[in-house]
XYZ file of C-alpha atoms in Angstrom:
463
model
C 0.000 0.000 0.000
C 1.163 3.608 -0.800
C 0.663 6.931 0.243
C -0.361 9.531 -1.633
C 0.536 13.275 -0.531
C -1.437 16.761 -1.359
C -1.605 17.214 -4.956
C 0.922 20.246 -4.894
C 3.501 18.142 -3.047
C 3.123 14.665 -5.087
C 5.890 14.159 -6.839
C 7.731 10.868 -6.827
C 10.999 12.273 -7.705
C 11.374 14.841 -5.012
C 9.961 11.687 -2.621
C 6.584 13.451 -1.826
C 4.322 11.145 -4.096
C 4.204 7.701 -6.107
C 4.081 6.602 -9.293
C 2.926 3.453 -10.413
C 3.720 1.726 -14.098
C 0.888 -0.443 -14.692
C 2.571 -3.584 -16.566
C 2.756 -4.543 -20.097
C 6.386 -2.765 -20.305
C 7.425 -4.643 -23.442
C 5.383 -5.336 -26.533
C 3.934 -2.172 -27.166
C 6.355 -0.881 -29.872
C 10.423 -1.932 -30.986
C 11.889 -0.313 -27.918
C 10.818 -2.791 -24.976
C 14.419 -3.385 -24.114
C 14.762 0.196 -23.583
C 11.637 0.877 -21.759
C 12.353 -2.392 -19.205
C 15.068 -1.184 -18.091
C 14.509 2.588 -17.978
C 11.842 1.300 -15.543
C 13.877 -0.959 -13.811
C 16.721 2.053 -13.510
C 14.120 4.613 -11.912
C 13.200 1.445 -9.436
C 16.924 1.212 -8.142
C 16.746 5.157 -8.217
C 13.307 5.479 -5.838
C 12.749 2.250 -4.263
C 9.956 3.904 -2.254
C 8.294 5.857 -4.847
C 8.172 4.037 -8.057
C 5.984 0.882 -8.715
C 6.012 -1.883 -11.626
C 3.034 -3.635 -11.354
C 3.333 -7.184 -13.784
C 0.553 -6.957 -16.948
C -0.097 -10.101 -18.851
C 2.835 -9.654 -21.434
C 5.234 -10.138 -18.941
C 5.243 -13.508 -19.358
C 7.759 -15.629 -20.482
C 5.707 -17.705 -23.390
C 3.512 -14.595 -24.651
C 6.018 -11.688 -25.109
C 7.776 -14.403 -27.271
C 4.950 -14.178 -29.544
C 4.448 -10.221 -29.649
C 8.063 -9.288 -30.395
C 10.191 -9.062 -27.089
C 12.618 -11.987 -27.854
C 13.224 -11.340 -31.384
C 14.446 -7.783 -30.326
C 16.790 -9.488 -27.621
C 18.312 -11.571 -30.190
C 18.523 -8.514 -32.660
C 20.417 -6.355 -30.214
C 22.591 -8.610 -28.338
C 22.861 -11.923 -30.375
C 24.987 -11.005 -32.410
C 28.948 -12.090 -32.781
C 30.808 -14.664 -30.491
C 29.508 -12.873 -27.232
C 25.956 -14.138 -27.659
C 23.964 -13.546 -24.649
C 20.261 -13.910 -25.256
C 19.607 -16.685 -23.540
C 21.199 -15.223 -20.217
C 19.052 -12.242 -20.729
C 16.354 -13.893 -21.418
C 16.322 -16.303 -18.201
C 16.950 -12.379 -16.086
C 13.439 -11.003 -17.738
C 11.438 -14.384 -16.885
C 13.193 -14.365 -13.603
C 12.217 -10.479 -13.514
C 8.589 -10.819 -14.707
C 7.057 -13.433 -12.678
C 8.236 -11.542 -9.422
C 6.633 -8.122 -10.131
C 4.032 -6.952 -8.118
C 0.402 -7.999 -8.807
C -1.514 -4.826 -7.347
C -0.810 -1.701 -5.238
C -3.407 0.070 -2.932
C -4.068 4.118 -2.266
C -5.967 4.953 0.577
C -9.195 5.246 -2.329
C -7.796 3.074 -5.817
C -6.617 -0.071 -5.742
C -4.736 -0.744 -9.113
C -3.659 -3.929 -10.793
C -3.300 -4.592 -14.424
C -6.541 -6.640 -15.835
C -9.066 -6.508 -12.907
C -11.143 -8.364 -10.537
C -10.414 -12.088 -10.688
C -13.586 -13.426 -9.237
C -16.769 -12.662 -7.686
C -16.275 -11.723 -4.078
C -12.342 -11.633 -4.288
C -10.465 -9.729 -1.602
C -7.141 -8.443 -2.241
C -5.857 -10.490 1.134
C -5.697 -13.596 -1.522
C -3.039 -11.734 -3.573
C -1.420 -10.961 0.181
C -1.381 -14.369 1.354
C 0.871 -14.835 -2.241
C 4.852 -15.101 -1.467
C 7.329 -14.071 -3.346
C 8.548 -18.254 -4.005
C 4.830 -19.052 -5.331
C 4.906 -15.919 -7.500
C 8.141 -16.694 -9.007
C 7.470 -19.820 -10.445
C 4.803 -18.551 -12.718
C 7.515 -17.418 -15.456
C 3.910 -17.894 -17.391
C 0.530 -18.040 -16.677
C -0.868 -18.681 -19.986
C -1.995 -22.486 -18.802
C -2.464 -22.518 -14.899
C -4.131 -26.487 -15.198
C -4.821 -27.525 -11.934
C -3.080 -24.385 -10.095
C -5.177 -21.877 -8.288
C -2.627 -19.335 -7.630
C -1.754 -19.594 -11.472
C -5.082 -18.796 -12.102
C -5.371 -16.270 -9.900
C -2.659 -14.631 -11.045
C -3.835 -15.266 -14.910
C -7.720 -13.764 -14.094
C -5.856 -10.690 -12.412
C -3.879 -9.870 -15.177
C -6.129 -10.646 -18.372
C -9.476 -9.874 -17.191
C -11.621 -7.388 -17.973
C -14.668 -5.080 -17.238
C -18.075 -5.053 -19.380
C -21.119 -2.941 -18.443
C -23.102 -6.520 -18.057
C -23.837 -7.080 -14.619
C -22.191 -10.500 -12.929
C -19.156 -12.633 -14.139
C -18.892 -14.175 -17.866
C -15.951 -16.252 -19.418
C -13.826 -13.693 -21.322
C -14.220 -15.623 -24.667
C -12.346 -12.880 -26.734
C -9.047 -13.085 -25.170
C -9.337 -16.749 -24.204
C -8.266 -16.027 -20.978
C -9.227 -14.159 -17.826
C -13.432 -13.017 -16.830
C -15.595 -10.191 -17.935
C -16.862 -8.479 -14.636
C -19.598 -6.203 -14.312
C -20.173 -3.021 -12.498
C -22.005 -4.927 -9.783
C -19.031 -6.879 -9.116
C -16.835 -4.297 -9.197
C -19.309 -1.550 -6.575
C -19.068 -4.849 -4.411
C -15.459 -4.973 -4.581
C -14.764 -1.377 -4.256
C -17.524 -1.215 -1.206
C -16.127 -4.193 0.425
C -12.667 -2.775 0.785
C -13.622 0.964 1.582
C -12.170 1.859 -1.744
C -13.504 4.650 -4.726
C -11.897 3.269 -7.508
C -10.596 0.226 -9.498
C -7.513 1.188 -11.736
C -6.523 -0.825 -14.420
C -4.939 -0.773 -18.196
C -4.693 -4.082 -20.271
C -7.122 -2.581 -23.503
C -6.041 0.868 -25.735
C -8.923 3.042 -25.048
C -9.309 5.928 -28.020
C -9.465 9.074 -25.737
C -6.483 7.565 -23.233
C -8.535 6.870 -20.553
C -12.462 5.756 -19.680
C -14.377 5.651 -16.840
C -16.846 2.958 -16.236
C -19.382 4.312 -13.326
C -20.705 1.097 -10.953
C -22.220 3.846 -8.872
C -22.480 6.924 -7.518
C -19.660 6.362 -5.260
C -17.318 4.029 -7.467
C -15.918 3.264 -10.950
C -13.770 0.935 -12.795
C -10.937 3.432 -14.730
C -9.232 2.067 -17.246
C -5.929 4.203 -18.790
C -3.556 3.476 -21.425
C -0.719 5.312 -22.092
C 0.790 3.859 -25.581
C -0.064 6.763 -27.755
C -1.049 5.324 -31.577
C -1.341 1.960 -30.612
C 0.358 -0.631 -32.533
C 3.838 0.163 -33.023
C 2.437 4.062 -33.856
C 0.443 2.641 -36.573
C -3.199 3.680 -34.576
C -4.668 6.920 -33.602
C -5.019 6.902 -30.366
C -4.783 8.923 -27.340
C -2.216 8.011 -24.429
C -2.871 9.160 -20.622
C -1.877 8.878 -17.301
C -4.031 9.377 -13.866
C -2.876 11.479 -10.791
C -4.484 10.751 -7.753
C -5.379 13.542 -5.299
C -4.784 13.281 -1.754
C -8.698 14.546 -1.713
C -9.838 11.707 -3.248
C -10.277 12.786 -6.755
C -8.606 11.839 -10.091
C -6.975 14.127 -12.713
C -6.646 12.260 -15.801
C -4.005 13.831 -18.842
C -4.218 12.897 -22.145
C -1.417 13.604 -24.252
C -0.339 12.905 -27.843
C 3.079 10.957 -29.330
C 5.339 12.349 -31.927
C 8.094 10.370 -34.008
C 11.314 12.067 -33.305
C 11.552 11.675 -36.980
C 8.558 13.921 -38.064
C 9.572 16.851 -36.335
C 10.743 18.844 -39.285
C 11.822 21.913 -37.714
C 13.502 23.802 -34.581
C 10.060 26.081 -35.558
C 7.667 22.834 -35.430
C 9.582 21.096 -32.113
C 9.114 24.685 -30.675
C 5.628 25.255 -31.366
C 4.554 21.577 -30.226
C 6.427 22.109 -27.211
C 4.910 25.683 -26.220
C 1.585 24.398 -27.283
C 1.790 21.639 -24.577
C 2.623 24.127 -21.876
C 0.168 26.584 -22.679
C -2.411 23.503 -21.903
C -0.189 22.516 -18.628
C -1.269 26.164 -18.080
C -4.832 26.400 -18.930
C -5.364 23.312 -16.888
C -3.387 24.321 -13.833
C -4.443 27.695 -13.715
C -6.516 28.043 -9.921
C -3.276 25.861 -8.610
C -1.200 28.921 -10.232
C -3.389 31.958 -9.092
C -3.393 30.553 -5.684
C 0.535 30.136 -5.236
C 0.850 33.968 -7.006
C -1.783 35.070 -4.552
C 0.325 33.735 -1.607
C 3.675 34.872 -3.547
C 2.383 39.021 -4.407
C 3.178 41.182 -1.950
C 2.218 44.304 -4.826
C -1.246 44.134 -5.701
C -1.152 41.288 -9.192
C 2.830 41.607 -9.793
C 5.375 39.418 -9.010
C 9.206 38.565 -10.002
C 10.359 36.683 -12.905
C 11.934 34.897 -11.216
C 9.548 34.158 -8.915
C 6.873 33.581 -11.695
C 9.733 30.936 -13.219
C 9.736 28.945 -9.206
C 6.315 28.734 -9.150
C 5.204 27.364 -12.512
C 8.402 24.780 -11.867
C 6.546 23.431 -8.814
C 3.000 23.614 -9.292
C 3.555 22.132 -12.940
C 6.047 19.641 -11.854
C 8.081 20.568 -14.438
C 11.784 21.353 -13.219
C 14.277 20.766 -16.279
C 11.841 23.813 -18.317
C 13.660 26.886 -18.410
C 11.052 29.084 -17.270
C 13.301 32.006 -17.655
C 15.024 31.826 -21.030
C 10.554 31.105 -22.253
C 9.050 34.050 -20.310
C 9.801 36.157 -23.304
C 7.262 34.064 -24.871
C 4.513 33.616 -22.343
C 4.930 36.905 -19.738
C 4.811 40.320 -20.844
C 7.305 42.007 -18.118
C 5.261 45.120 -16.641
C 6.820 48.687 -17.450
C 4.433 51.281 -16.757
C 4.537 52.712 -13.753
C 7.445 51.038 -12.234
C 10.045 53.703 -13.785
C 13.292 53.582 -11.376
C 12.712 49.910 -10.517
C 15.611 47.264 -11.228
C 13.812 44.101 -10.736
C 11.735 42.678 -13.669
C 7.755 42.303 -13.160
C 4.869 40.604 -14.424
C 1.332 40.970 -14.054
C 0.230 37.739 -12.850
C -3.458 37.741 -13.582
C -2.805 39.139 -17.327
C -0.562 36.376 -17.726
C -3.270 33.873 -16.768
C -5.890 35.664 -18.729
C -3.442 35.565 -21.930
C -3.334 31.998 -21.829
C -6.333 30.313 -19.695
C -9.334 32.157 -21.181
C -9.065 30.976 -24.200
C -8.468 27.197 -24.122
C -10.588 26.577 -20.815
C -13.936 27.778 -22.415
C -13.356 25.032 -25.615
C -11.307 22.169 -23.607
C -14.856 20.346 -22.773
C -16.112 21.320 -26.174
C -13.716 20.035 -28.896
C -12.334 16.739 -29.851
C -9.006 15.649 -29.973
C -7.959 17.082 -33.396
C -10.086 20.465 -33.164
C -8.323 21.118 -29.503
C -4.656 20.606 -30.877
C -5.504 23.129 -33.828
C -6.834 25.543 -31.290
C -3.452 25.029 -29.052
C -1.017 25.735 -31.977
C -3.131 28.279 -32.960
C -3.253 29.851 -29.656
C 0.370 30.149 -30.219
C 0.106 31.975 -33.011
C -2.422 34.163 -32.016
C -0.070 35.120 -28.561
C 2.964 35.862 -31.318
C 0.134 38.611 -32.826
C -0.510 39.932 -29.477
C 2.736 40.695 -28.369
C 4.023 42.032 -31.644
C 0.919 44.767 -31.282
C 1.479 45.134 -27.434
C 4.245 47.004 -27.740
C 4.661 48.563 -24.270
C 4.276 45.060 -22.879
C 0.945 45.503 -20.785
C -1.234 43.286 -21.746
C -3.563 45.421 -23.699
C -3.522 47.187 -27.105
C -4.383 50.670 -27.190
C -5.220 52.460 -30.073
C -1.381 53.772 -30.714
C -0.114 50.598 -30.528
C -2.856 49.169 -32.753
C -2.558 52.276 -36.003
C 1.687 51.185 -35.562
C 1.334 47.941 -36.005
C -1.102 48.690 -38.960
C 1.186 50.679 -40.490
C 3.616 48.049 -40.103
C 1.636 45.131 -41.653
C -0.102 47.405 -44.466
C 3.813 47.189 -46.743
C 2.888 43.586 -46.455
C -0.463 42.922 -47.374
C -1.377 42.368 -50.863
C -3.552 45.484 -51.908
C -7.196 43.741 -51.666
C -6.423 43.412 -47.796
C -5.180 46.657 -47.124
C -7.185 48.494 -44.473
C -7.198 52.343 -45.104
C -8.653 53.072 -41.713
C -7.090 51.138 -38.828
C -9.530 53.302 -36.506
C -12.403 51.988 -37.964
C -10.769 48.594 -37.346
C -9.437 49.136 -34.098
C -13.351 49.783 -33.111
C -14.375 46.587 -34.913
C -12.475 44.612 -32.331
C -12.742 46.314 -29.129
C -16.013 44.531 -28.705
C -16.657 46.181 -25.305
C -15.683 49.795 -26.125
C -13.184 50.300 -23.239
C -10.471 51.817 -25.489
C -7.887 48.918 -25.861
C -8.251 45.009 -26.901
C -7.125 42.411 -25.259
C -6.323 38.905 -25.919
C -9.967 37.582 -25.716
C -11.265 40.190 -28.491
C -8.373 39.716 -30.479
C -8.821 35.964 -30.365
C -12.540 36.466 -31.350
C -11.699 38.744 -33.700
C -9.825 35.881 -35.591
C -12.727 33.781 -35.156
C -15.142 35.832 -36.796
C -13.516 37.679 -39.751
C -10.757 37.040 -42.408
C -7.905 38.661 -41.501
C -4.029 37.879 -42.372
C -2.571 39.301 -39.993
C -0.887 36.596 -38.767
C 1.305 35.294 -41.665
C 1.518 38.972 -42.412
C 3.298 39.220 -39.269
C 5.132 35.640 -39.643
C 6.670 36.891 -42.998
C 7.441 40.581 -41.513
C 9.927 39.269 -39.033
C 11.187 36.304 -41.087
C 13.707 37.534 -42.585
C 15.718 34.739 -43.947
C 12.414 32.683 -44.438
C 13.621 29.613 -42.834
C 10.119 29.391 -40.515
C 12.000 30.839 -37.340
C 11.838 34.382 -35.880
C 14.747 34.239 -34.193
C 15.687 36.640 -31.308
């Protein structure tokens, strides 16, 4: 059983949280050596905080069938020093010794599901180590209830029919119902049932047995097989309140990233969303941080996103260009660099929050690059860096863009279109009228501006 800390501490690397990998660590693409022992390398590294739970692939008969082996004897069975079979004896060894479940204080999370109507998790207890190691495979248990045990635990899986069926399309393992699964959950004082074992389209789903409990199932290989699907990968983070907070994300072949300008642009995208989704964690820690009405440091906006997003090797610093306007007016004589921490929320929160619920998959990553580009059109108006564009800024830039429009999208009064956009009349636009703006009329402003600073046309503007 592990514990699980308050959301803003849980972190398994700093030892204030867990993290549990929830088996089938090899067949799920042509790097499983890699993967193993990546995993196996952050187990020696944080005994305490890092968890391999066995799936049904790690097993010494099946992941012969789904690729494992032959990528042993591709990598190291080659030349007089052949040592596959020495390997291979270490991963069987490895495999049937893995954990079989771990418990939270509200999930308990193993790799298939619930084995049997009425099981209690005390049967995998009363397991040792000995019995578990000599099931190297548990594809035919015969006569061996622990086998099985282990086999209906690792392959089984959960239908929306009520009660316990043989699971005829694997061959192996039971379908269990939601009824089995509220009784489970109920009988050990439990909210959910965590599990993997099937790709999922969206990454994760949620099967509700009541209104206390549900069976979550999450899958993390993006585009499963071997990147040849189109799904979703995700992981869940459970909250010392009780709750989950699943994240979907997206893979990319190193291979297909074109560009320094694409890599760039997928990367800000993804932390504009780490943002967006993060942002009351964010305004609460600037709250407690501002000791000047909405303005803090930069470097004390670059600490703050680093904890709260878990996300220490960014270099907040060298991207606040990008993401912070630094505050100017009215701080004449000061040394230290501000920003305005609400306008930095609002430049980046507004816009994605309202549509995240809204959009699929492939309509939400348009909207994220696009946010992108839309921020790059903000701050090239925003000249003095405040988060709004007033109607000096806005005839400038104008003037700027109208050299490199062709003529049929010249504007000849940049008053007139100034007004168009400041859709509540206060005087200056801001990111949300801007953004709508671009939603609602054809405007090329953005390549326009793309092209302006693009000197050498390689797709980069370059400090």
């Amino acid at each position: 059983k592990i514990p699980i800390k308050d959301e803003n501490e849980g972190s398994p690397w700093n030892g204030t949280g867990a993290i549990v990998f929830n088996g089938d660590f090899v067949d799920r693409g042509e790097n499983s050596v890699g993967v193993i022992l990546t995993l196996l390398l952050l187990k020696i590294a944080y005994p305490n905080n890092v968890y391999l739970n066995r799936g049904n692939h790690e097993d010494a008969i099946l992941s012969t069938v789904y690729g494992f082996t032959d990528e042993i004897q591709a990598r190291y069975g080659k030349g007089e020093c052949d040592s596959t079979d020495d390997i291979w004896d270490a991963m069987g060894d490895l495999f049937s010794v893995l954990p079989l479940c771990v418990r939270t204080d509200t999930a308990a999370i193993m790799h298939g599901g619930i084995p049997s109507d009425g099981f209690q998790l005390s049967e995998l207890e009363s397991i040792t180590t000995e019995q578990r190691s000599r099931i190297r495979s548990m594809l035919d248990p015969g006569d061996d209830a622990i086998c099985e045990l282990v086999q209906n635990v690792l392959w089984s899986d959960p239908r929306t029919e009520h009660g316990i069926h043989p699971n005829e399309d694997r061959g192996a393992g039971i379908f269990f119902g939601p009824d089995v699964t509220h009784r489970f959950l109920t009988d050990h004082g439990l909210k959910y049932l965590i599990r993997s074992h099937e790709v999922v389209d969206e990454g994760f789903h949620c099967m509700k047995c009541s209104e206390e409990n549900s069976a979550i199932t999450v899958f993390s290989s993006v585009n499963y097989p071997n990147g040849e699907g189109c799904n979703y990968g995700a992981v869940i983070n459970i909250c010392s309140d009780g709750t989950l907070a699943p994240v979907r994300f997206r893979g990319y072949e190193v291979g297909s990233i074109r560009s320094h300008n694409e890599y760039f642009n997928r990367t800000m995208s993804y932390l504009v969303e780490m943002i967006s989704q993060n942002k009351s964690k964010l305004l609460s820690a600037f709250e407690k941080k501002a000791e000047t009405k909405t303005l803090i440091t930069t470097k004390e906006w670059a600490d703050i996103l680093s904890s709260q997003l878990d996300l220490h090797e960014v270099d907040w610093l060298s991207l606040q260009p990008y993401l912070a306007p630094i505050v100017t007016e009215g701080l004449e004589g000061e040394n230290v660099e501000m920003i305005d921490f609400m306008k930095f929320l609002s430049l980046h929160c507004n816009l994605l929050s309202n549509a995240i619920d809204e959009c699929d998959g492939e309509t939400m990553e348009t909207l994220r690059q696009n946010h992108v580009l839309l921020l790059t059109v903000f701050k090239f108006l925003d000249t003095n860096g405040n988060g709004l564009i007033d109607r000096d800024e806005f005839r400038a830039g104008m003037k700027l863009l109208k050299k490199r429009f062709p003529n049929e999208h010249r504007f000849d009064d940049p008053d007139a279109l100034f007004d168009s956009i400041d859709f509540d009349g206060s005087g200056d636009i801001d990111i949300n009228e801007l953004e709508k703006a671009f939603q609602t009329t054809q405007m090329p402003y953005a390549e326009a501006i793309f092209r302006l600073f693009d000197k050498d046309r390689n797709g980069i503007i370059d400090r």
